[in-house]
Amino acid sequence: MAGAQAPDPFNVLAVVQRGRLEYEAVLFAASFRATNPGFRGRLIFAEPQPGPLWPGDPRISDPAVRALLADRFDAEIRPFESRAFGAGYPHGNKIEGLSVLPPDSPFVFFDTDTLFLDRLDRVPFDFDRPTASAAVRGTWPVPTLYGPGYTAIWRALYDRFGLDFERTLDRAQPDEHWARYLYFNAGWFFHRDPRRFHRLYLRYARSIRDDPPAELALQPLDPWLDQVALPLVIHALGGGRGTLPPGLLDGAVSCHWRVLPLFYARESAEKIAWMEEVAAPNRVKTVLKAYAPFRRMIYQGRGHKARALFDRDGLPRREQAIRNRLRRAGLWMR
């Protein structure tokens, strides 16, 4: 579908590393280039490098993946050093990986488990008003019997960094309901200034991890730290909820598929057909078949077996129920 040209070129960033993410990156790049001909920005993958925070080598392990990303899909693979997180918190790669971005261009970050469905220039990004994915459940904080509650926990974080907590509240939601408080899925986010975003994100995440406010004493931060710090960064940079029209990212333009069995179980037939079309060219297929979950789910038909377990008009309301059914059928793999 044609859309208005974005006013400024921008770059697209994801993280690539050894294992699952390197194969997800191939599907990411294949679908991105198929849907974004003539894209004016750069497609960049941030790659963590070996160092003291990694017991093994986190770089791409399959030379065919590296060649495919660089040669066929014209992606830049840019190295970064892990100085704060590394293997102890791999989600931190999306924070530290922002350091590879050119300082003078807006960016959009996506997780590698993203399938592009249409042109990104359909999305009217306001890079001065950042936001992130609203496809999120109330995963954090985790309420405890004797408190503190949501308000006290989130207020403590905003106070820590001198931010205006009251302005972030969605007063249409009841007090102590998780959706009243600014909270995002970190599957995508954007801003005009990658250096500033990176500095704030790193500073906030390290402070919360290393010296959490007393109100967070009973709260888990792994794997939620990136999503705890993200709304603070977005608010500090003048963003918030709803700065994009709904239904584009996590909708008509992109799909954050997360786990292949869940994708086959829940998504539309059109999205499944598109993923399989993107994965079909021989050079792409040869690379993706090296990763067992992709080989089994996409190329050996187990994805359609997973799909046959469910009625899309009557899916279980809880994701855990879907996962459990897939596991019982021997079709859970990632």
Short mmCIF file of C-alpha atoms in Angstrom, two decimals:
data_model
loop_
_atom_site.label_atom_id
_atom_site.label_comp_id
_atom_site.label_asym_id
_atom_site.label_seq_id
_atom_site.Cartn_x
_atom_site.Cartn_y
_atom_site.Cartn_z
CA MET A 1 0.00 0.00 0.00
CA ALA A 2 1.33 3.42 -0.89
CA GLY A 3 1.83 5.98 1.84
CA ALA A 4 3.12 9.50 2.31
CA GLN A 5 6.88 9.75 2.26
CA ALA A 6 8.43 10.20 5.69
CA PRO A 7 9.65 13.80 6.10
CA ASP A 8 13.13 12.73 7.18
CA PRO A 9 15.20 9.64 6.41
CA PHE A 10 15.61 7.44 9.44
CA ASN A 11 17.55 4.30 10.30
CA VAL A 12 16.20 0.94 11.41
CA LEU A 13 18.07 -0.93 14.15
CA ALA A 14 17.89 -4.44 15.57
CA VAL A 15 20.29 -6.59 17.58
CA VAL A 16 21.89 -9.70 16.10
CA GLN A 17 23.91 -12.30 17.98
CA ARG A 18 24.78 -15.99 18.09
CA GLY A 19 21.91 -18.47 18.13
CA ARG A 20 18.21 -17.76 17.69
CA LEU A 21 18.58 -14.05 17.01
CA GLU A 22 20.89 -14.48 14.02
CA TYR A 23 18.24 -16.55 12.21
CA GLU A 24 15.44 -14.22 13.27
CA ALA A 25 17.54 -11.40 11.80
CA VAL A 26 17.48 -13.10 8.37
CA LEU A 27 13.68 -13.26 8.38
CA PHE A 28 13.57 -9.68 9.70
CA ALA A 29 15.80 -8.38 6.90
CA ALA A 30 14.09 -10.43 4.20
CA SER A 31 10.64 -9.12 5.10
CA PHE A 32 11.94 -5.58 5.56
CA ARG A 33 13.56 -5.38 2.12
CA ALA A 34 10.54 -7.04 0.49
CA THR A 35 8.17 -4.41 1.87
CA ASN A 36 10.43 -1.34 1.80
CA PRO A 37 11.88 -0.91 -1.68
CA GLY A 38 13.79 2.33 -1.99
CA PHE A 39 14.09 2.78 1.78
CA ARG A 40 16.10 5.97 2.27
CA GLY A 41 17.71 5.11 5.58
CA ARG A 42 20.09 2.39 6.71
CA LEU A 43 19.27 -1.08 7.99
CA ILE A 44 21.65 -1.68 10.89
CA PHE A 45 22.23 -4.70 13.11
CA ALA A 46 24.12 -4.13 16.36
CA GLU A 47 26.35 -7.09 17.21
CA PRO A 48 27.82 -7.59 20.71
CA GLN A 49 31.52 -8.43 20.79
CA PRO A 50 33.43 -10.91 22.97
CA GLY A 51 34.54 -9.49 26.29
CA PRO A 52 34.60 -10.01 30.05
CA LEU A 53 30.79 -9.91 30.34
CA TRP A 54 30.37 -12.82 27.90
CA PRO A 55 31.61 -16.32 28.83
CA GLY A 56 31.45 -17.29 25.14
CA ASP A 57 31.53 -15.50 21.82
CA PRO A 58 28.19 -13.68 21.27
CA ARG A 59 28.84 -12.81 17.62
CA ILE A 60 27.03 -14.37 14.65
CA SER A 61 28.16 -17.99 14.46
CA ASP A 62 26.97 -18.88 10.94
CA PRO A 63 29.01 -17.24 8.15
CA ALA A 64 26.09 -17.77 5.77
CA VAL A 65 23.92 -15.56 7.98
CA ARG A 66 26.50 -12.78 7.94
CA ALA A 67 26.88 -12.98 4.17
CA LEU A 68 23.15 -13.03 3.55
CA LEU A 69 22.48 -10.01 5.77
CA ALA A 70 25.29 -7.96 4.28
CA ASP A 71 25.20 -8.98 0.63
CA ARG A 72 21.60 -9.83 -0.23
CA PHE A 73 19.84 -7.50 2.20
CA ASP A 74 22.34 -4.61 2.28
CA ALA A 75 22.43 -4.53 6.08
CA GLU A 76 25.24 -3.04 8.13
CA ILE A 77 26.48 -5.24 10.98
CA ARG A 78 28.07 -2.88 13.49
CA PRO A 79 29.98 -4.08 16.58
CA PHE A 80 29.53 -2.78 20.11
CA GLU A 81 31.20 -3.56 23.43
CA SER A 82 29.09 -4.80 26.35
CA ARG A 83 30.12 -2.65 29.30
CA ALA A 84 27.03 -2.86 31.52
CA PHE A 85 25.03 -6.04 30.80
CA GLY A 86 26.32 -8.87 28.60
CA ALA A 87 25.34 -12.48 29.31
CA GLY A 88 23.96 -11.60 32.74
CA TYR A 89 21.15 -9.64 31.12
CA PRO A 90 21.03 -10.15 27.33
CA HIS A 91 18.00 -7.86 27.02
CA GLY A 92 20.48 -5.10 27.78
CA ASN A 93 21.85 -5.50 24.25
CA LYS A 94 19.01 -3.32 22.96
CA ILE A 95 20.18 -0.59 25.35
CA GLU A 96 23.92 -0.83 24.68
CA GLY A 97 23.41 -1.56 20.98
CA LEU A 98 21.98 1.93 20.47
CA SER A 99 25.58 3.14 20.63
CA VAL A 100 26.23 1.97 17.04
CA LEU A 101 23.72 4.37 15.51
CA PRO A 102 24.88 7.44 13.58
CA PRO A 103 24.39 10.45 15.87
CA ASP A 104 22.69 12.69 13.33
CA SER A 105 19.73 10.56 12.18
CA PRO A 106 16.43 9.51 13.77
CA PHE A 107 16.00 5.81 14.42
CA VAL A 108 13.40 3.13 14.96
CA PHE A 109 14.45 0.08 16.98
CA PHE A 110 12.74 -3.29 16.49
CA ASP A 111 13.25 -6.69 18.10
CA THR A 112 14.50 -9.24 15.59
CA ASP A 113 11.33 -11.33 15.97
CA THR A 114 9.49 -8.80 13.80
CA LEU A 115 7.85 -9.49 10.45
CA PHE A 116 7.34 -6.49 8.18
CA LEU A 117 4.04 -6.45 6.30
CA ASP A 118 4.06 -3.06 4.57
CA ARG A 119 6.14 0.08 4.05
CA LEU A 120 7.45 1.87 7.11
CA ASP A 121 6.87 5.21 5.39
CA ARG A 122 3.16 4.62 6.04
CA VAL A 123 3.92 5.32 9.71
CA PRO A 124 3.84 9.07 10.56
CA PHE A 125 6.67 8.99 13.10
CA ASP A 126 6.98 12.13 15.20
CA PHE A 127 10.58 11.66 16.22
CA ASP A 128 10.33 14.48 18.78
CA ARG A 129 7.57 12.59 20.63
CA PRO A 130 8.87 9.06 21.18
CA THR A 131 6.70 6.14 22.14
CA ALA A 132 6.95 2.34 22.19
CA SER A 133 4.81 -0.71 21.65
CA ALA A 134 1.49 -0.76 23.47
CA ALA A 135 1.15 -4.52 22.82
CA VAL A 136 1.89 -5.18 26.46
CA ARG A 137 0.36 -6.95 29.43
CA GLY A 138 0.70 -6.00 33.08
CA THR A 139 3.87 -8.00 33.64
CA TRP A 140 5.56 -5.51 36.01
CA PRO A 141 5.48 -4.62 38.81
CA VAL A 142 4.30 -7.78 40.53
CA PRO A 143 1.85 -6.83 43.30
CA THR A 144 2.67 -8.14 46.75
CA LEU A 145 0.24 -8.80 49.57
CA TYR A 146 1.44 -6.02 51.87
CA GLY A 147 2.56 -3.49 49.27
CA PRO A 148 3.90 -1.17 48.13
CA GLY A 149 1.45 -0.86 45.26
CA TYR A 150 1.77 0.31 41.68
CA THR A 151 1.59 4.01 42.52
CA ALA A 152 4.31 3.91 45.16
CA ILE A 153 6.64 1.79 43.00
CA TRP A 154 6.32 3.88 39.84
CA ARG A 155 6.42 7.18 41.74
CA ALA A 156 9.70 6.14 43.36
CA LEU A 157 11.25 5.60 39.94
CA TYR A 158 10.09 8.94 38.53
CA ASP A 159 11.27 10.71 41.69
CA ARG A 160 14.68 9.04 41.40
CA PHE A 161 15.29 10.80 38.07
CA GLY A 162 13.46 14.08 38.75
CA LEU A 163 10.56 13.29 36.41
CA ASP A 164 6.90 14.33 36.65
CA PHE A 165 5.06 11.15 37.64
CA GLU A 166 1.57 12.71 37.70
CA ARG A 167 1.73 13.68 34.01
CA THR A 168 2.23 10.04 33.00
CA LEU A 169 -0.98 8.70 34.51
CA ASP A 170 -3.88 7.52 32.38
CA ARG A 171 -6.69 8.75 34.60
CA ALA A 172 -9.27 6.84 32.58
CA GLN A 173 -7.88 3.73 34.28
CA PRO A 174 -8.63 3.02 37.96
CA ASP A 175 -6.06 3.64 40.65
CA GLU A 176 -3.74 0.65 41.19
CA HIS A 177 -4.62 -0.89 37.81
CA TRP A 178 -1.43 -1.58 35.86
CA ALA A 179 -2.65 0.25 32.72
CA ARG A 180 -2.95 3.54 34.62
CA TYR A 181 0.85 3.73 34.64
CA LEU A 182 3.10 4.31 31.62
CA TYR A 183 4.34 0.87 30.56
CA PHE A 184 5.45 -0.43 27.17
CA ASN A 185 6.63 -3.52 25.39
CA ALA A 186 10.21 -2.81 24.27
CA GLY A 187 9.67 -4.59 20.93
CA TRP A 188 9.90 -1.23 19.16
CA PHE A 189 10.62 2.38 20.05
CA PHE A 190 11.95 5.46 18.28
CA HIS A 191 13.44 8.93 18.74
CA ARG A 192 15.21 11.71 16.88
CA ASP A 193 18.50 11.59 18.82
CA PRO A 194 20.02 8.10 19.24
CA ARG A 195 22.89 9.31 21.40
CA ARG A 196 20.62 11.05 23.88
CA PHE A 197 18.22 8.11 24.00
CA HIS A 198 21.13 5.72 24.54
CA ARG A 199 22.65 7.79 27.35
CA LEU A 200 19.39 8.10 29.25
CA TYR A 201 18.37 4.47 28.75
CA LEU A 202 21.75 3.20 29.95
CA ARG A 203 21.85 5.60 32.91
CA TYR A 204 18.33 4.77 34.09
CA ALA A 205 18.66 1.01 33.65
CA ARG A 206 22.00 0.82 35.46
CA SER A 207 20.74 2.96 38.34
CA ILE A 208 17.61 0.82 38.78
CA ARG A 209 19.63 -2.40 38.63
CA ASP A 210 22.53 -1.33 40.85
CA ASP A 211 20.67 0.81 43.39
CA PRO A 212 16.93 0.15 43.20
CA PRO A 213 14.64 2.37 45.29
CA ALA A 214 13.45 0.74 48.49
CA GLU A 215 9.97 0.36 46.97
CA LEU A 216 11.45 -2.13 44.47
CA ALA A 217 12.94 -4.40 47.14
CA LEU A 218 10.60 -7.33 46.36
CA GLN A 219 10.28 -6.69 42.63
CA PRO A 220 11.94 -8.89 39.96
CA LEU A 221 14.03 -6.96 37.43
CA ASP A 222 15.05 -9.88 35.23
CA PRO A 223 13.79 -9.96 32.51
CA TRP A 224 11.82 -6.74 32.96
CA LEU A 225 14.56 -4.15 33.48
CA ASP A 226 14.47 -2.82 29.90
CA GLN A 227 10.69 -2.34 30.11
CA VAL A 228 10.94 -0.71 33.55
CA ALA A 229 13.43 1.91 32.36
CA LEU A 230 11.88 2.51 28.91
CA PRO A 231 8.82 4.58 29.96
CA LEU A 232 11.07 6.80 32.07
CA VAL A 233 13.25 7.50 29.03
CA ILE A 234 10.28 8.16 26.76
CA HIS A 235 8.69 10.53 29.27
CA ALA A 236 11.99 12.35 29.86
CA LEU A 237 12.32 12.94 26.10
CA GLY A 238 8.85 14.45 25.72
CA GLY A 239 6.99 11.35 24.55
CA GLY A 240 4.30 9.14 25.96
CA ARG A 241 1.24 7.16 24.91
CA GLY A 242 -0.45 7.39 21.57
CA THR A 243 1.99 9.53 19.58
CA LEU A 244 1.35 7.19 16.61
CA PRO A 245 -1.99 6.25 15.09
CA PRO A 246 -3.05 2.78 16.28
CA GLY A 247 -3.06 -0.23 14.00
CA LEU A 248 0.17 0.39 12.06
CA LEU A 249 3.08 -0.97 14.09
CA ASP A 250 1.88 -4.18 15.73
CA GLY A 251 -0.80 -4.10 13.05
CA ALA A 252 -0.85 -3.45 9.31
CA VAL A 253 2.86 -2.58 8.98
CA SER A 254 4.67 -4.88 11.40
CA CYS A 255 4.00 -8.01 13.44
CA HIS A 256 6.01 -8.78 16.57
CA TRP A 257 5.62 -12.54 16.28
CA ARG A 258 7.76 -13.46 19.32
CA VAL A 259 7.64 -17.29 19.17
CA LEU A 260 6.86 -19.28 16.01
CA PRO A 261 4.35 -21.71 17.56
CA LEU A 262 2.40 -18.76 19.00
CA PHE A 263 2.57 -16.99 15.65
CA TYR A 264 1.07 -19.98 13.85
CA ALA A 265 -1.55 -20.46 16.53
CA ARG A 266 -2.78 -16.87 16.72
CA GLU A 267 -2.05 -14.80 13.63
CA SER A 268 -4.04 -14.43 10.43
CA ALA A 269 -3.67 -16.74 7.46
CA GLU A 270 -2.39 -13.77 5.45
CA LYS A 271 0.48 -13.12 7.86
CA ILE A 272 1.44 -16.79 7.92
CA ALA A 273 1.38 -16.98 4.11
CA TRP A 274 3.56 -13.85 3.93
CA MET A 275 6.16 -15.22 6.35
CA GLU A 276 6.35 -18.45 4.36
CA GLU A 277 6.67 -16.50 1.09
CA VAL A 278 9.51 -14.39 2.50
CA ALA A 279 11.25 -17.54 3.77
CA ALA A 280 10.86 -19.43 0.45
CA PRO A 281 13.74 -18.17 -1.79
CA ASN A 282 16.45 -20.80 -1.96
CA ARG A 283 19.24 -18.71 -0.48
CA VAL A 284 17.05 -17.69 2.47
CA LYS A 285 15.69 -21.21 2.93
CA THR A 286 19.17 -22.75 2.95
CA VAL A 287 20.21 -20.48 5.80
CA LEU A 288 17.02 -20.65 7.88
CA LYS A 289 16.82 -24.47 7.70
CA ALA A 290 20.05 -24.60 9.71
CA TYR A 291 18.03 -23.50 12.75
CA ALA A 292 15.86 -26.39 13.95
CA PRO A 293 12.73 -24.46 15.07
CA PHE A 294 12.56 -22.65 11.72
CA ARG A 295 13.20 -25.85 9.81
CA ARG A 296 10.48 -27.75 11.64
CA MET A 297 7.85 -25.04 11.94
CA ILE A 298 8.17 -23.30 8.54
CA TYR A 299 9.57 -25.92 6.18
CA GLN A 300 8.44 -29.27 7.65
CA GLY A 301 4.85 -28.24 8.33
CA ARG A 302 4.75 -28.30 12.12
CA GLY A 303 3.56 -24.71 12.16
CA HIS A 304 0.37 -25.77 10.41
CA LYS A 305 -0.01 -28.68 12.82
CA ALA A 306 0.20 -26.16 15.65
CA ARG A 307 -2.38 -24.00 13.91
CA ALA A 308 -4.78 -26.91 13.53
CA LEU A 309 -4.97 -27.24 17.33
CA PHE A 310 -6.86 -23.94 17.66
CA ASP A 311 -9.98 -22.19 16.49
CA ARG A 312 -8.91 -18.60 15.76
CA ASP A 313 -12.42 -17.42 16.65
CA GLY A 314 -12.20 -19.07 20.04
CA LEU A 315 -8.58 -18.87 21.17
CA PRO A 316 -7.91 -19.32 24.88
CA ARG A 317 -7.88 -15.93 26.56
CA ARG A 318 -4.65 -16.65 28.44
CA GLU A 319 -1.44 -17.10 26.50
CA GLN A 320 -0.28 -19.70 29.00
CA ALA A 321 -3.18 -21.96 27.98
CA ILE A 322 -2.03 -21.76 24.35
CA ARG A 323 1.53 -22.55 25.34
CA ASN A 324 0.42 -25.51 27.42
CA ARG A 325 -1.60 -27.01 24.57
CA LEU A 326 1.34 -26.63 22.19
CA ARG A 327 3.68 -28.27 24.71
CA ARG A 328 1.36 -31.23 25.19
CA ALA A 329 1.36 -31.72 21.42
CA GLY A 330 5.16 -31.55 21.28
CA LEU A 331 5.00 -28.41 19.19
CA TRP A 332 6.59 -25.86 21.51
CA MET A 333 9.99 -24.79 20.22
CA ARG A 334 12.02 -21.63 20.11
#
